[in-house]
Amino acid sequence: MAEWPPHRDSRRQALVEPIRIAGMRLRDLWPFRRPAPTAAPAPAVAPETIELRVGGVTWSAIQQHVEDTTRGEEGAFLFCGFARLGNTDRLLVREWRPIPASAIVKRSRHYGLEWTSAFSSEILAQAIRLNASVVLVHSHGRTDHPELSGPDMESARRLFPKFSRILGKPCGSIVIGGRSASGQFWKVGRRHVDLTQVRIVAAPITYWRPTPEAPSERAPKRRHDRMRLAIGPNAE
């Protein structure tokens, strides 16, 4: 019988050499080895928002008042209930109070509308009695992109940090235009966020935002399809 070549013996010996498992655990061997745990990504933080919610009839009355410029610029204070839902502050208009002529100091080009400090104190006292937030509203006409003017913001900075700190609720000033609204708010004495939207609870529900939405054309109801075909698209 012939001998195996020496180099083959060494290869065969290496193949049959027992595996050293001292100090090894079953989970260290594939397929039992588990992947190293990875840290879960941090959840995205939703931005803060603020919504003013008002009934349709009440909003129509407020709008009619602040858009009447026969005596110059007009304004009104809204007294609102407050609820915090998720990342949204919701202010529900409960009562409103126009700024009366007796409280107006002057209407000027610089400030537009000014009122007495005594009337501001009355508004604060009424808000405390109602446990309500306070929002000032006025109009800039039919513009599609209403913004608080420099004097508007100056007036708001004098009034609403103090109101929000005393009342413990968001308070602020908004301006409305043609189916759009914008504004600034304070909370516990500090600048909060800008107005997200005014939600007008009527039929249908509508939203006034800083930039007005383009009107969407609703799809025709199925029950009107035959009428539309027979009479035309103005059958409703």
Coordinates of C-alpha atoms in Angstrom, one line a residue:
M1 CA 0.0 0.0 0.0
A2 CA 1.3 3.4 -0.9
E3 CA 1.7 6.2 1.6
W4 CA -0.3 9.5 1.4
P5 CA 1.9 12.4 0.6
P6 CA 2.9 14.4 3.7
H7 CA 1.1 17.6 2.6
R8 CA -2.2 15.7 2.1
D9 CA -1.9 14.3 5.6
S10 CA -1.6 17.7 7.1
R11 CA -4.7 18.9 5.2
R12 CA -6.7 16.0 6.3
Q13 CA -5.6 16.4 9.9
A14 CA -6.7 20.1 9.8
L15 CA -10.2 19.0 8.5
V16 CA -10.9 16.6 11.3
E17 CA -9.5 18.7 14.1
P18 CA -12.2 19.3 16.7
I19 CA -13.7 22.8 17.0
R20 CA -12.7 24.5 20.3
I21 CA -15.9 25.7 22.0
A22 CA -14.6 26.5 25.4
G23 CA -15.9 29.9 26.5
M24 CA -18.4 30.1 23.5
R25 CA -22.2 30.4 23.8
L26 CA -24.8 29.0 21.5
R27 CA -26.1 32.5 20.7
D28 CA -22.6 33.4 19.4
L29 CA -22.9 30.9 16.5
W30 CA -24.8 31.6 13.4
P31 CA -27.8 31.3 12.9
F32 CA -28.5 31.8 16.6
R33 CA -26.5 35.0 16.9
R34 CA -28.8 38.0 17.4
P35 CA -28.0 41.4 15.8
A36 CA -27.0 44.1 18.1
P37 CA -30.0 46.3 19.1
T38 CA -30.3 49.6 17.4
A39 CA -31.7 52.7 19.0
A40 CA -35.2 53.6 17.8
P41 CA -35.4 57.0 16.0
A42 CA -36.8 59.8 18.1
P43 CA -40.4 60.6 17.2
A44 CA -41.0 63.7 15.3
V45 CA -42.4 66.6 17.4
A46 CA -45.5 68.1 15.8
P47 CA -45.5 71.9 15.7
E48 CA -47.7 74.0 18.0
T49 CA -50.9 75.3 16.5
I50 CA -53.7 77.6 17.7
E51 CA -57.3 77.6 16.4
L52 CA -60.1 80.1 17.1
R53 CA -63.5 78.4 16.9
V54 CA -66.7 80.4 16.5
G55 CA -70.3 79.8 15.6
G56 CA -71.5 81.1 12.2
V57 CA -74.1 83.6 13.5
T58 CA -71.6 85.0 16.1
W59 CA -68.9 85.3 13.4
S60 CA -71.2 87.1 11.0
A61 CA -72.1 89.7 13.7
I62 CA -68.4 90.2 14.6
Q63 CA -67.5 90.6 11.0
Q64 CA -70.2 93.1 10.3
H65 CA -69.1 95.2 13.2
V66 CA -65.3 95.3 12.5
E67 CA -65.8 95.8 8.7
D68 CA -68.1 98.9 9.3
T69 CA -65.7 101.8 8.8
T70 CA -68.2 104.6 8.7
R71 CA -66.7 105.9 12.0
G72 CA -63.2 104.7 11.2
E73 CA -61.5 101.5 12.2
E74 CA -63.5 99.3 14.6
G75 CA -62.5 96.5 16.9
A76 CA -63.9 93.9 19.3
F77 CA -62.8 91.8 22.1
L78 CA -63.7 88.1 22.1
F79 CA -64.0 86.0 25.4
C80 CA -63.1 82.4 24.7
G81 CA -63.1 79.1 26.5
F82 CA -59.7 77.3 26.3
A83 CA -58.9 73.6 25.6
R84 CA -55.5 71.9 24.9
L85 CA -55.8 68.9 22.6
G86 CA -52.5 67.4 21.6
N87 CA -50.3 70.1 20.2
T88 CA -53.2 72.5 19.5
D89 CA -54.6 75.3 21.6
R90 CA -58.3 75.7 20.9
L91 CA -60.2 78.9 21.8
L92 CA -64.0 78.7 21.6
V93 CA -65.7 82.1 21.3
R94 CA -68.3 82.4 24.1
E95 CA -69.0 86.2 24.2
W96 CA -67.8 89.3 22.4
R97 CA -67.7 92.9 23.2
P98 CA -67.3 95.8 20.7
I99 CA -65.1 98.7 21.6
P100 CA -67.7 101.4 22.3
A101 CA -67.3 105.0 21.1
S102 CA -67.2 106.2 24.7
A103 CA -63.9 104.2 25.3
I104 CA -62.2 105.4 22.1
V105 CA -59.4 107.9 22.6
K106 CA -58.7 108.7 19.0
R107 CA -58.5 107.2 15.6
S108 CA -55.2 108.1 14.0
R109 CA -53.2 107.1 11.0
H110 CA -50.5 105.8 13.3
Y111 CA -52.5 103.5 15.6
G112 CA -55.9 103.4 13.7
L113 CA -57.8 102.7 16.9
E114 CA -56.9 103.5 20.5
W115 CA -59.0 103.1 23.6
T116 CA -58.7 104.0 27.3
S117 CA -56.7 102.0 29.8
A118 CA -59.9 101.9 31.9
F119 CA -61.6 99.9 29.2
S120 CA -58.7 97.5 29.0
S121 CA -59.1 97.0 32.7
E122 CA -62.8 96.3 32.2
I123 CA -62.0 93.7 29.6
L124 CA -59.5 92.0 31.9
A125 CA -62.0 91.9 34.8
Q126 CA -64.7 90.4 32.6
A127 CA -62.3 87.7 31.4
I128 CA -61.4 86.8 35.0
R129 CA -65.1 86.5 35.8
L130 CA -65.7 84.3 32.8
N131 CA -62.5 82.3 33.2
A132 CA -61.8 83.1 29.6
S133 CA -59.1 83.9 27.2
V134 CA -59.1 87.3 25.4
V135 CA -58.7 87.9 21.6
L136 CA -58.8 91.3 19.9
V137 CA -60.1 91.3 16.3
H138 CA -60.2 94.0 13.7
S139 CA -60.4 94.2 9.9
H140 CA -58.1 95.3 7.1
G141 CA -60.8 95.2 4.5
R142 CA -61.0 92.6 1.7
T143 CA -57.4 91.8 1.3
D144 CA -56.5 88.1 0.7
H145 CA -53.4 88.4 2.9
P146 CA -54.2 90.4 6.1
E147 CA -51.3 91.0 8.4
L148 CA -51.0 92.9 11.7
S149 CA -49.4 96.3 11.0
G150 CA -46.5 97.7 13.0
P151 CA -48.8 99.7 15.3
D152 CA -51.1 96.6 15.7
M153 CA -48.2 94.5 16.9
E154 CA -46.9 97.3 19.2
S155 CA -50.4 97.6 20.8
A156 CA -50.6 93.8 21.2
R157 CA -47.2 93.6 22.8
R158 CA -48.3 96.1 25.4
L159 CA -51.5 94.3 26.3
F160 CA -51.5 90.6 25.8
P161 CA -48.3 89.4 27.6
K162 CA -49.9 90.8 30.8
F163 CA -53.3 89.4 30.0
S164 CA -52.0 85.9 29.2
R165 CA -49.9 85.8 32.4
I166 CA -52.8 86.9 34.6
L167 CA -55.4 84.7 32.9
G168 CA -53.2 81.7 32.4
K169 CA -54.5 81.2 28.9
P170 CA -53.4 82.2 25.3
C171 CA -54.4 85.7 24.4
G172 CA -53.7 87.6 21.2
S173 CA -54.7 89.9 18.4
I174 CA -56.0 88.9 14.9
V175 CA -56.9 90.7 11.8
I176 CA -59.3 89.5 9.2
G177 CA -59.5 90.1 5.4
G178 CA -61.5 88.6 2.6
R179 CA -62.1 85.0 4.0
S180 CA -58.6 85.0 5.6
A181 CA -57.2 85.8 9.0
S182 CA -53.8 86.1 10.7
G183 CA -52.6 87.0 14.2
Q184 CA -50.2 86.7 17.0
F185 CA -50.6 85.1 20.5
W186 CA -49.0 85.1 23.9
K187 CA -49.0 82.4 26.6
V188 CA -48.1 82.8 30.2
G189 CA -46.5 86.2 29.4
R190 CA -44.4 85.0 26.5
R191 CA -44.7 85.1 22.7
H192 CA -46.6 81.9 21.6
V193 CA -47.4 81.0 18.0
D194 CA -49.2 82.7 15.1
L195 CA -52.8 82.0 14.4
T196 CA -53.2 78.8 12.5
Q197 CA -56.9 79.2 11.5
V198 CA -60.3 80.5 12.4
R199 CA -62.9 77.6 12.3
I200 CA -66.4 78.9 11.6
V201 CA -68.9 76.4 12.7
A202 CA -71.8 76.6 10.3
A203 CA -73.2 74.7 7.4
P204 CA -70.7 74.0 5.8
I205 CA -67.8 74.5 8.2
T206 CA -65.3 77.0 6.8
Y207 CA -61.7 77.9 7.7
W208 CA -60.1 81.3 7.5
R209 CA -56.3 81.0 7.4
P210 CA -53.5 83.5 6.7
T211 CA -53.6 82.4 3.0
P212 CA -57.1 81.8 1.7
E213 CA -57.8 78.4 0.1
A214 CA -58.9 78.2 -3.5
P215 CA -62.5 77.2 -3.7
S216 CA -62.8 73.5 -4.6
E217 CA -65.5 72.2 -7.0
R218 CA -67.5 69.6 -5.3
A219 CA -68.3 66.4 -7.2
P220 CA -72.0 66.2 -8.2
K221 CA -74.2 64.0 -6.1
R222 CA -75.2 60.7 -7.7
R223 CA -78.9 61.4 -7.2
H224 CA -78.6 64.6 -9.3
D225 CA -76.8 62.9 -12.3
R226 CA -80.0 62.3 -14.3
M227 CA -81.2 65.9 -13.6
R228 CA -77.9 67.3 -14.7
L229 CA -78.1 65.3 -17.9
A230 CA -81.6 66.2 -18.7
I231 CA -81.6 69.9 -17.7
G232 CA -78.0 71.0 -17.4
P233 CA -75.3 71.7 -14.8
N234 CA -77.4 74.5 -13.1
A235 CA -80.2 72.2 -12.2
E236 CA -79.5 72.5 -8.4

